[in-house]
PDB file of C-alpha atoms and ligand atoms in Angstrom:
ATOM      1  CA  UNK A   1     -22.641   9.368   8.868  1.00 94.00           C
ATOM      2  CA  UNK A   2     -21.090   9.564   5.190  1.00 97.00           C
ATOM      3  CA  UNK A   3     -20.258   6.331   3.678  1.00 98.00           C
ATOM      4  CA  UNK A   4     -17.282   5.651   1.343  1.00 98.00           C
ATOM      5  CA  UNK A   5     -16.453   2.873  -1.120  1.00 98.00           C
ATOM      6  CA  UNK A   6     -12.837   1.850  -1.379  1.00 98.00           C
ATOM      7  CA  UNK A   7     -11.420   0.922  -4.912  1.00 98.00           C
ATOM      8  CA  UNK A   8      -8.272  -1.539  -4.969  1.00 98.00           C
ATOM      9  CA  UNK A   9      -6.509  -3.941  -7.195  1.00 97.00           C
ATOM     10  CA  UNK A  10      -3.818  -5.303  -4.800  1.00 95.00           C
ATOM     11  CA  UNK A  11      -2.575  -5.864  -1.413  1.00 95.00           C
ATOM     12  CA  UNK A  12      -4.876  -3.057  -0.209  1.00 96.00           C
ATOM     13  CA  UNK A  13      -2.522  -1.693   2.584  1.00 97.00           C
ATOM     14  CA  UNK A  14      -4.201   2.014   2.255  1.00 98.00           C
ATOM     15  CA  UNK A  15      -7.497   0.160   2.457  1.00 98.00           C
ATOM     16  CA  UNK A  16      -6.430  -1.680   5.481  1.00 98.00           C
ATOM     17  CA  UNK A  17      -5.089   1.366   7.324  1.00 98.00           C
ATOM     18  CA  UNK A  18      -8.384   3.220   6.344  1.00 98.00           C
ATOM     19  CA  UNK A  19     -10.308   0.262   7.923  1.00 97.00           C
ATOM     20  CA  UNK A  20      -8.130   0.195  11.083  1.00 97.00           C
ATOM     21  CA  UNK A  21      -8.210   4.143  11.398  1.00 96.00           C
ATOM     22  CA  UNK A  22     -12.070   4.374  12.990  1.00 93.00           C
ATOM     23  CA  UNK A  23     -12.916   6.976  10.412  1.00 97.00           C
ATOM     24  CA  UNK A  24     -16.078   9.146  11.178  1.00 97.00           C
ATOM     25  CA  UNK A  25     -17.753   7.269   8.123  1.00 97.00           C
ATOM     26  CA  UNK A  26     -19.067   3.980   7.001  1.00 98.00           C
ATOM     27  CA  UNK A  27     -17.053   1.811   4.601  1.00 98.00           C
ATOM     28  CA  UNK A  28     -19.952   0.461   2.743  1.00 98.00           C
ATOM     29  CA  UNK A  29     -18.018  -1.938   0.336  1.00 98.00           C
ATOM     30  CA  UNK A  30     -14.355  -2.573  -1.066  1.00 98.00           C
ATOM     31  CA  UNK A  31     -14.584  -3.295  -4.774  1.00 98.00           C
ATOM     32  CA  UNK A  32     -11.272  -4.659  -6.894  1.00 98.00           C
ATOM     33  CA  UNK A  33     -11.024  -5.020 -10.427  1.00 97.00           C
ATOM     34  CA  UNK A  34      -9.054  -8.254  -9.653  1.00 97.00           C
ATOM     35  CA  UNK A  35     -10.775 -11.339  -7.977  1.00 97.00           C
ATOM     36  CA  UNK A  36      -7.165 -12.289  -6.602  1.00 97.00           C
ATOM     37  CA  UNK A  37      -6.409  -8.842  -4.884  1.00 97.00           C
ATOM     38  CA  UNK A  38      -5.184  -9.523  -1.369  1.00 97.00           C
ATOM     39  CA  UNK A  39      -6.963  -6.855  -0.123  1.00 98.00           C
ATOM     40  CA  UNK A  40     -10.280  -8.266  -0.574  1.00 98.00           C
ATOM     41  CA  UNK A  41      -9.484 -11.175   2.106  1.00 98.00           C
ATOM     42  CA  UNK A  42      -8.846  -8.166   4.502  1.00 98.00           C
ATOM     43  CA  UNK A  43     -11.888  -6.315   3.824  1.00 98.00           C
ATOM     44  CA  UNK A  44     -13.790  -9.563   4.344  1.00 98.00           C
ATOM     45  CA  UNK A  45     -12.120 -10.152   7.718  1.00 98.00           C
ATOM     46  CA  UNK A  46     -13.501  -6.460   8.843  1.00 97.00           C
ATOM     47  CA  UNK A  47     -17.147  -7.468   7.801  1.00 98.00           C
ATOM     48  CA  UNK A  48     -16.886  -5.153   4.740  1.00 98.00           C
ATOM     49  CA  UNK A  49     -18.991  -6.209   1.471  1.00 98.00           C
ATOM     50  CA  UNK A  50     -16.545  -6.809  -1.224  1.00 98.00           C
ATOM     51  CA  UNK A  51     -17.442  -6.766  -4.975  1.00 98.00           C
ATOM     52  CA  UNK A  52     -15.185  -7.662  -8.033  1.00 98.00           C
ATOM     53  CA  UNK A  53     -15.638  -5.896 -11.369  1.00 98.00           C
ATOM     54  CA  UNK A  54     -13.065  -7.734 -13.443  1.00 96.00           C
ATOM     55  CA  UNK A  55     -11.544  -5.621 -16.092  1.00 92.00           C
ATOM     56  CA  UNK A  56     -10.745  -8.845 -18.107  1.00 92.00           C
ATOM     57  CA  UNK A  57     -14.582  -9.352 -18.227  1.00 95.00           C
ATOM     58  CA  UNK A  58     -14.854  -6.187 -20.527  1.00 95.00           C
ATOM     59  CA  UNK A  59     -14.145  -5.486 -23.862  1.00 95.00           C
ATOM     60  CA  UNK A  60     -12.789  -1.958 -23.369  1.00 95.00           C
ATOM     61  CA  UNK A  61     -12.698   0.796 -20.805  1.00 94.00           C
ATOM     62  CA  UNK A  62     -15.786   2.317 -21.339  1.00 95.00           C
ATOM     63  CA  UNK A  63     -17.928  -0.777 -20.615  1.00 96.00           C
ATOM     64  CA  UNK A  64     -15.593  -1.787 -17.630  1.00 97.00           C
ATOM     65  CA  UNK A  65     -16.194   1.886 -16.178  1.00 97.00           C
ATOM     66  CA  UNK A  66     -19.986   1.318 -17.071  1.00 97.00           C
ATOM     67  CA  UNK A  67     -20.190  -1.648 -14.900  1.00 98.00           C
ATOM     68  CA  UNK A  68     -17.971  -0.075 -12.142  1.00 98.00           C
ATOM     69  CA  UNK A  69     -20.329   2.791 -11.937  1.00 98.00           C
ATOM     70  CA  UNK A  70     -23.177   0.419 -11.391  1.00 98.00           C
ATOM     71  CA  UNK A  71     -21.556  -1.390  -8.831  1.00 98.00           C
ATOM     72  CA  UNK A  72     -20.713   1.809  -6.980  1.00 98.00           C
ATOM     73  CA  UNK A  73     -24.114   3.380  -7.435  1.00 98.00           C
ATOM     74  CA  UNK A  74     -25.660   0.399  -5.766  1.00 98.00           C
ATOM     75  CA  UNK A  75     -23.937   1.817  -2.464  1.00 98.00           C
ATOM     76  CA  UNK A  76     -24.609   5.600  -2.996  1.00 98.00           C
ATOM     77  CA  UNK A  77     -21.489   6.634  -1.318  1.00 98.00           C
ATOM     78  CA  UNK A  78     -20.366   9.935  -0.450  1.00 98.00           C
ATOM     79  CA  UNK A  79     -17.019   9.576  -1.298  1.00 98.00           C
ATOM     80  CA  UNK A  80     -15.020   7.237  -3.624  1.00 98.00           C
ATOM     81  CA  UNK A  81     -11.459   6.194  -2.432  1.00 98.00           C
ATOM     82  CA  UNK A  82      -8.956   4.792  -4.840  1.00 98.00           C
ATOM     83  CA  UNK A  83      -6.531   2.753  -2.994  1.00 98.00           C
ATOM     84  CA  UNK A  84      -3.894   1.282  -5.024  1.00 97.00           C
ATOM     85  CA  UNK A  85      -6.413   0.927  -7.640  1.00 97.00           C
ATOM     86  CA  UNK A  86      -4.441   0.384 -11.114  1.00 94.00           C
ATOM     87  CA  UNK A  87      -6.762   1.142 -13.584  1.00 94.00           C
ATOM     88  CA  UNK A  88      -6.990   4.612 -15.632  1.00 93.00           C
ATOM     89  CA  UNK A  89     -10.677   5.788 -15.554  1.00 95.00           C
ATOM     90  CA  UNK A  90     -12.382   7.280 -18.364  1.00 95.00           C
ATOM     91  CA  UNK A  91     -13.039  10.862 -18.619  1.00 95.00           C
ATOM     92  CA  UNK A  92     -16.935   9.992 -18.668  1.00 96.00           C
ATOM     93  CA  UNK A  93     -16.328   7.969 -15.050  1.00 97.00           C
ATOM     94  CA  UNK A  94     -14.395  10.696 -13.521  1.00 97.00           C
ATOM     95  CA  UNK A  95     -16.771  13.592 -14.424  1.00 96.00           C
ATOM     96  CA  UNK A  96     -19.837  11.431 -13.019  1.00 97.00           C
ATOM     97  CA  UNK A  97     -18.088  11.518  -9.625  1.00 98.00           C
ATOM     98  CA  UNK A  98     -16.069  14.756 -10.012  1.00 95.00           C
ATOM     99  CA  UNK A  99     -15.643  16.206  -6.234  1.00 97.00           C
ATOM    100  CA  UNK A 100     -16.171  12.988  -4.546  1.00 98.00           C
ATOM    101  CA  UNK A 101     -13.279  10.778  -6.332  1.00 98.00           C
ATOM    102  CA  UNK A 102      -9.791  10.638  -4.524  1.00 98.00           C
ATOM    103  CA  UNK A 103      -6.674   8.899  -5.030  1.00 98.00           C
ATOM    104  CA  UNK A 104      -3.576   8.620  -3.407  1.00 98.00           C
ATOM    105  CA  UNK A 105      -0.171   8.651  -5.396  1.00 98.00           C
ATOM    106  CA  UNK A 106       3.258   7.393  -4.347  1.00 98.00           C
ATOM    107  CA  UNK A 107       5.001  10.764  -5.345  1.00 98.00           C
ATOM    108  CA  UNK A 108       5.162  14.418  -4.436  1.00 98.00           C
ATOM    109  CA  UNK A 109       2.869  15.640  -7.476  1.00 98.00           C
ATOM    110  CA  UNK A 110       3.324  17.111  -9.962  1.00 98.00           C
ATOM    111  CA  UNK A 111       6.684  15.204  -9.816  1.00 98.00           C
ATOM    112  CA  UNK A 112       6.981  11.799 -10.888  1.00 98.00           C
ATOM    113  CA  UNK A 113       3.353  11.354 -12.128  1.00 97.00           C
ATOM    114  CA  UNK A 114       2.771   7.764 -13.427  1.00 96.00           C
ATOM    115  CA  UNK A 115       4.475   4.697 -12.420  1.00 97.00           C
ATOM    116  CA  UNK A 116       7.896   3.389 -10.811  1.00 98.00           C
ATOM    117  CA  UNK A 117       7.900   6.582  -9.070  1.00 98.00           C
ATOM    118  CA  UNK A 118      10.323   5.306  -6.280  1.00 98.00           C
ATOM    119  CA  UNK A 119      12.922   3.992  -8.853  1.00 98.00           C
ATOM    120  CA  UNK A 120      12.706   7.271 -10.783  1.00 98.00           C
ATOM    121  CA  UNK A 121      13.077   9.455  -7.925  1.00 98.00           C
ATOM    122  CA  UNK A 122      16.285   7.201  -6.750  1.00 98.00           C
ATOM    123  CA  UNK A 123      17.661   7.389 -10.538  1.00 98.00           C
ATOM    124  CA  UNK A 124      17.198  11.228 -10.390  1.00 98.00           C
ATOM    125  CA  UNK A 125      18.912  11.375  -6.984  1.00 98.00           C
ATOM    126  CA  UNK A 126      16.549  13.754  -5.312  1.00 98.00           C
ATOM    127  CA  UNK A 127      17.048  14.264  -1.593  1.00 98.00           C
ATOM    128  CA  UNK A 128      13.359  14.527  -0.832  1.00 98.00           C
ATOM    129  CA  UNK A 129      10.348  12.352  -2.281  1.00 98.00           C
ATOM    130  CA  UNK A 130       6.766  11.712  -0.579  1.00 98.00           C
ATOM    131  CA  UNK A 131       3.129  11.120  -1.465  1.00 98.00           C
ATOM    132  CA  UNK A 132       0.175  13.096  -2.625  1.00 98.00           C
ATOM    133  CA  UNK A 133      -3.761  12.670  -1.736  1.00 98.00           C
ATOM    134  CA  UNK A 134      -5.645  14.622  -4.740  1.00 98.00           C
ATOM    135  CA  UNK A 135      -9.038  14.806  -6.251  1.00 98.00           C
ATOM    136  CA  UNK A 136      -9.268  12.712  -9.561  1.00 97.00           C
ATOM    137  CA  UNK A 137     -10.057  14.673 -12.794  1.00 93.00           C
ATOM    138  CA  UNK A 138      -9.482  13.902 -16.156  1.00 90.00           C
ATOM    139  CA  UNK A 139      -5.808  14.884 -16.021  1.00 88.00           C
ATOM    140  CA  UNK A 140      -4.068  11.590 -14.989  1.00 89.00           C
ATOM    141  CA  UNK A 141      -2.266  12.280 -11.630  1.00 93.00           C
ATOM    142  CA  UNK A 142      -2.640  15.962 -11.791  1.00 92.00           C
ATOM    143  CA  UNK A 143      -6.000  16.626  -9.583  1.00 96.00           C
ATOM    144  CA  UNK A 144      -6.106  19.457  -7.236  1.00 98.00           C
ATOM    145  CA  UNK A 145      -4.222  18.500  -4.395  1.00 98.00           C
ATOM    146  CA  UNK A 146      -5.472  17.948  -0.598  1.00 97.00           C
ATOM    147  CA  UNK A 147      -2.625  16.983   1.428  1.00 97.00           C
ATOM    148  CA  UNK A 148       1.144  15.671   0.895  1.00 97.00           C
ATOM    149  CA  UNK A 149       3.833  14.025   3.001  1.00 97.00           C
ATOM    150  CA  UNK A 150       7.572  14.526   2.203  1.00 97.00           C
ATOM    151  CA  UNK A 151      10.081  12.056   3.431  1.00 98.00           C
ATOM    152  CA  UNK A 152      13.982  11.789   3.092  1.00 97.00           C
ATOM    153  CA  UNK A 153      15.623   9.918   0.446  1.00 98.00           C
ATOM    154  CA  UNK A 154      18.856   8.160   2.199  1.00 97.00           C
ATOM    155  CA  UNK A 155      22.078   7.519   0.466  1.00 96.00           C
ATOM    156  CA  UNK A 156      21.440   3.445   0.685  1.00 97.00           C
ATOM    157  CA  UNK A 157      17.911   3.526  -0.118  1.00 98.00           C
ATOM    158  CA  UNK A 158      16.610   0.932  -2.518  1.00 98.00           C
ATOM    159  CA  UNK A 159      13.263   1.112  -4.237  1.00 98.00           C
ATOM    160  CA  UNK A 160      12.157  -1.181  -1.549  1.00 98.00           C
ATOM    161  CA  UNK A 161      13.206   0.737   1.334  1.00 98.00           C
ATOM    162  CA  UNK A 162      12.095   4.174  -0.212  1.00 98.00           C
ATOM    163  CA  UNK A 163       8.597   2.717  -1.055  1.00 98.00           C
ATOM    164  CA  UNK A 164       8.298   1.384   2.467  1.00 98.00           C
ATOM    165  CA  UNK A 165       8.985   4.757   4.005  1.00 98.00           C
ATOM    166  CA  UNK A 166       6.371   6.603   1.740  1.00 98.00           C
ATOM    167  CA  UNK A 167       3.899   3.960   2.362  1.00 98.00           C
ATOM    168  CA  UNK A 168       3.983   4.665   6.137  1.00 98.00           C
ATOM    169  CA  UNK A 169       3.100   8.466   5.157  1.00 98.00           C
ATOM    170  CA  UNK A 170       0.434   7.344   2.731  1.00 98.00           C
ATOM    171  CA  UNK A 171      -1.334   5.300   5.619  1.00 98.00           C
ATOM    172  CA  UNK A 172      -1.267   8.632   7.724  1.00 97.00           C
ATOM    173  CA  UNK A 173      -2.311  11.334   5.188  1.00 97.00           C
ATOM    174  CA  UNK A 174      -5.183   9.356   3.532  1.00 98.00           C
ATOM    175  CA  UNK A 175      -7.146   9.204   6.717  1.00 98.00           C
ATOM    176  CA  UNK A 176      -6.438  12.665   7.370  1.00 97.00           C
ATOM    177  CA  UNK A 177      -8.166  13.624   3.883  1.00 98.00           C
ATOM    178  CA  UNK A 178     -11.070  11.439   4.612  1.00 98.00           C
ATOM    179  CA  UNK A 179     -11.467  12.738   8.011  1.00 97.00           C
ATOM    180  CA  UNK A 180     -11.769  16.118   6.797  1.00 97.00           C
ATOM    181  CA  UNK A 181     -14.313  15.067   4.059  1.00 97.00           C
ATOM    182  CA  UNK A 182     -16.297  13.099   6.148  1.00 96.00           C
ATOM    183  CA  UNK A 183     -16.651  16.151   8.540  1.00 96.00           C
ATOM    184  CA  UNK A 184     -17.596  18.268   5.579  1.00 96.00           C
ATOM    185  CA  UNK A 185     -14.501  20.620   5.716  1.00 97.00           C
ATOM    186  CA  UNK A 186     -12.904  19.151   2.298  1.00 98.00           C
ATOM    187  CA  UNK A 187     -14.649  19.904  -0.992  1.00 98.00           C
ATOM    188  CA  UNK A 188     -13.672  20.607  -4.496  1.00 97.00           C
ATOM    189  CA  UNK A 189     -14.954  23.960  -5.974  1.00 96.00           C
ATOM    190  CA  UNK A 190     -16.709  24.450  -9.373  1.00 93.00           C
ATOM    191  CA  UNK A 191     -13.708  25.906 -10.925  1.00 94.00           C
ATOM    192  CA  UNK A 192     -11.495  23.090  -9.520  1.00 94.00           C
ATOM    193  CA  UNK A 193      -9.976  24.208  -6.421  1.00 97.00           C
ATOM    194  CA  UNK A 194      -9.626  22.309  -3.249  1.00 97.00           C
ATOM    195  CA  UNK A 195     -11.385  24.228  -0.219  1.00 97.00           C
ATOM    196  CA  UNK A 196     -10.435  23.198   3.586  1.00 96.00           C
ATOM    197  CA  UNK A 197     -12.345  24.628   5.972  1.00 95.00           C
ATOM    198  CA  UNK A 198      -9.996  24.102   8.697  1.00 91.00           C
ATOM    199  CA  UNK A 199      -7.450  26.127  10.773  1.00 86.00           C
ATOM    200  CA  UNK A 200      -4.088  25.200   8.789  1.00 85.00           C
ATOM    201  CA  UNK A 201      -1.601  23.391  10.621  1.00 87.00           C
ATOM    202  CA  UNK A 202       1.771  24.659  10.036  1.00 88.00           C
ATOM    203  CA  UNK A 203       3.712  21.200   8.813  1.00 86.00           C
ATOM    204  CA  UNK A 204       7.486  20.954   9.362  1.00 89.00           C
ATOM    205  CA  UNK A 205      10.391  21.749   7.181  1.00 90.00           C
ATOM    206  CA  UNK A 206      12.104  18.768   5.999  1.00 92.00           C
ATOM    207  CA  UNK A 207      16.044  19.390   5.332  1.00 91.00           C
ATOM    208  CA  UNK A 208      17.850  16.364   3.990  1.00 93.00           C
ATOM    209  CA  UNK A 209      20.448  15.549   4.635  1.00 92.00           C
ATOM    210  CA  UNK A 210      20.255  16.994   7.782  1.00 92.00           C
ATOM    211  CA  UNK A 211      21.985  20.115   9.044  1.00 92.00           C
ATOM    212  CA  UNK A 212      24.887  19.521  11.428  1.00 93.00           C
TER     213      UNK A 212
HETATM  214  C1  GRF B   1       0.827   2.660  -2.849  1.00 83.25           C
HETATM  215  O1  GRF B   1       2.207   2.675  -3.232  1.00 83.25           O
HETATM  216  C2  GRF B   1      -0.057   3.591  -3.562  1.00 83.25           C
HETATM  217  O2  GRF B   1       0.289   4.747  -3.428  1.00 83.25           O
HETATM  218  C3  GRF B   1      -0.269   3.211  -4.977  1.00 83.25           C
HETATM  219  O3  GRF B   1      -0.369   1.678  -5.008  1.00 83.25           O
HETATM  220  C4  GRF B   1       0.582   1.233  -3.830  1.00 83.25           C
HETATM  221  C5  GRF B   1      -0.059   0.121  -3.132  1.00 83.25           C
HETATM  222  O4  GRF B   1      -0.899   0.540  -2.256  1.00 83.25           O
HETATM  223  N1  GRF B   1      -1.239   3.831  -5.540  1.00 83.25           N
HETATM  224  P1  GRF B   1      -1.817  -0.538  -1.317  1.00 83.25           P
HETATM  225  O5  GRF B   1      -0.840  -1.268  -0.690  1.00 83.25           O
HETATM  226  O6  GRF B   1      -2.463  -1.600  -2.360  1.00 83.25           O
HETATM  227  O7  GRF B   1      -2.727   0.482  -0.825  1.00 83.25           O
END
């Protein structure tokens, strides 16, 4: 059975959804860069080993990433899952785990890379927004895309209502990506392409506002 390590920085709702998803893998540990991350308590309640590698204890990104890598390597995971992990990782760290490091981002990448995705989407008046699971490469928020979910943006949406609608879909697509990986269907090729050995299920068209 494959094993995964989940990295968090805060609430950990994606981590919680994964712990409750009965995934075909073992969650070896949950690691946070913040000792006060509420998600750590949730992990402990699920009997998962937890670790804190506090970025504040390190002089620079390189030393933080080195300590983080040593902590991860103690668990020898097949996959490292960034779930609301808010640190930018160095190119060396990403290269070390290329092909076994994934992230979830709250937008339809490449649109709205970076922060405050929902507020920016509302400000731009887009009608369709969503979330993306991707392999992490040295290019921030631009790694090869694995799966995406799109949601409608409604006229009376606030950042909070839109974020909640996207987060619900995050919880659905992240576990799908991890299931594929754990079953050996999902990989990143040497030339940086996503390889999914699965019969592609046609998604659905999202038209918003809906046709009358
Ligand atoms: C989510 O929107 C996720 O996409 C982003 O951080 C937010 C919080 O995630 N990376 P979580 O609730 O801590 O999993």
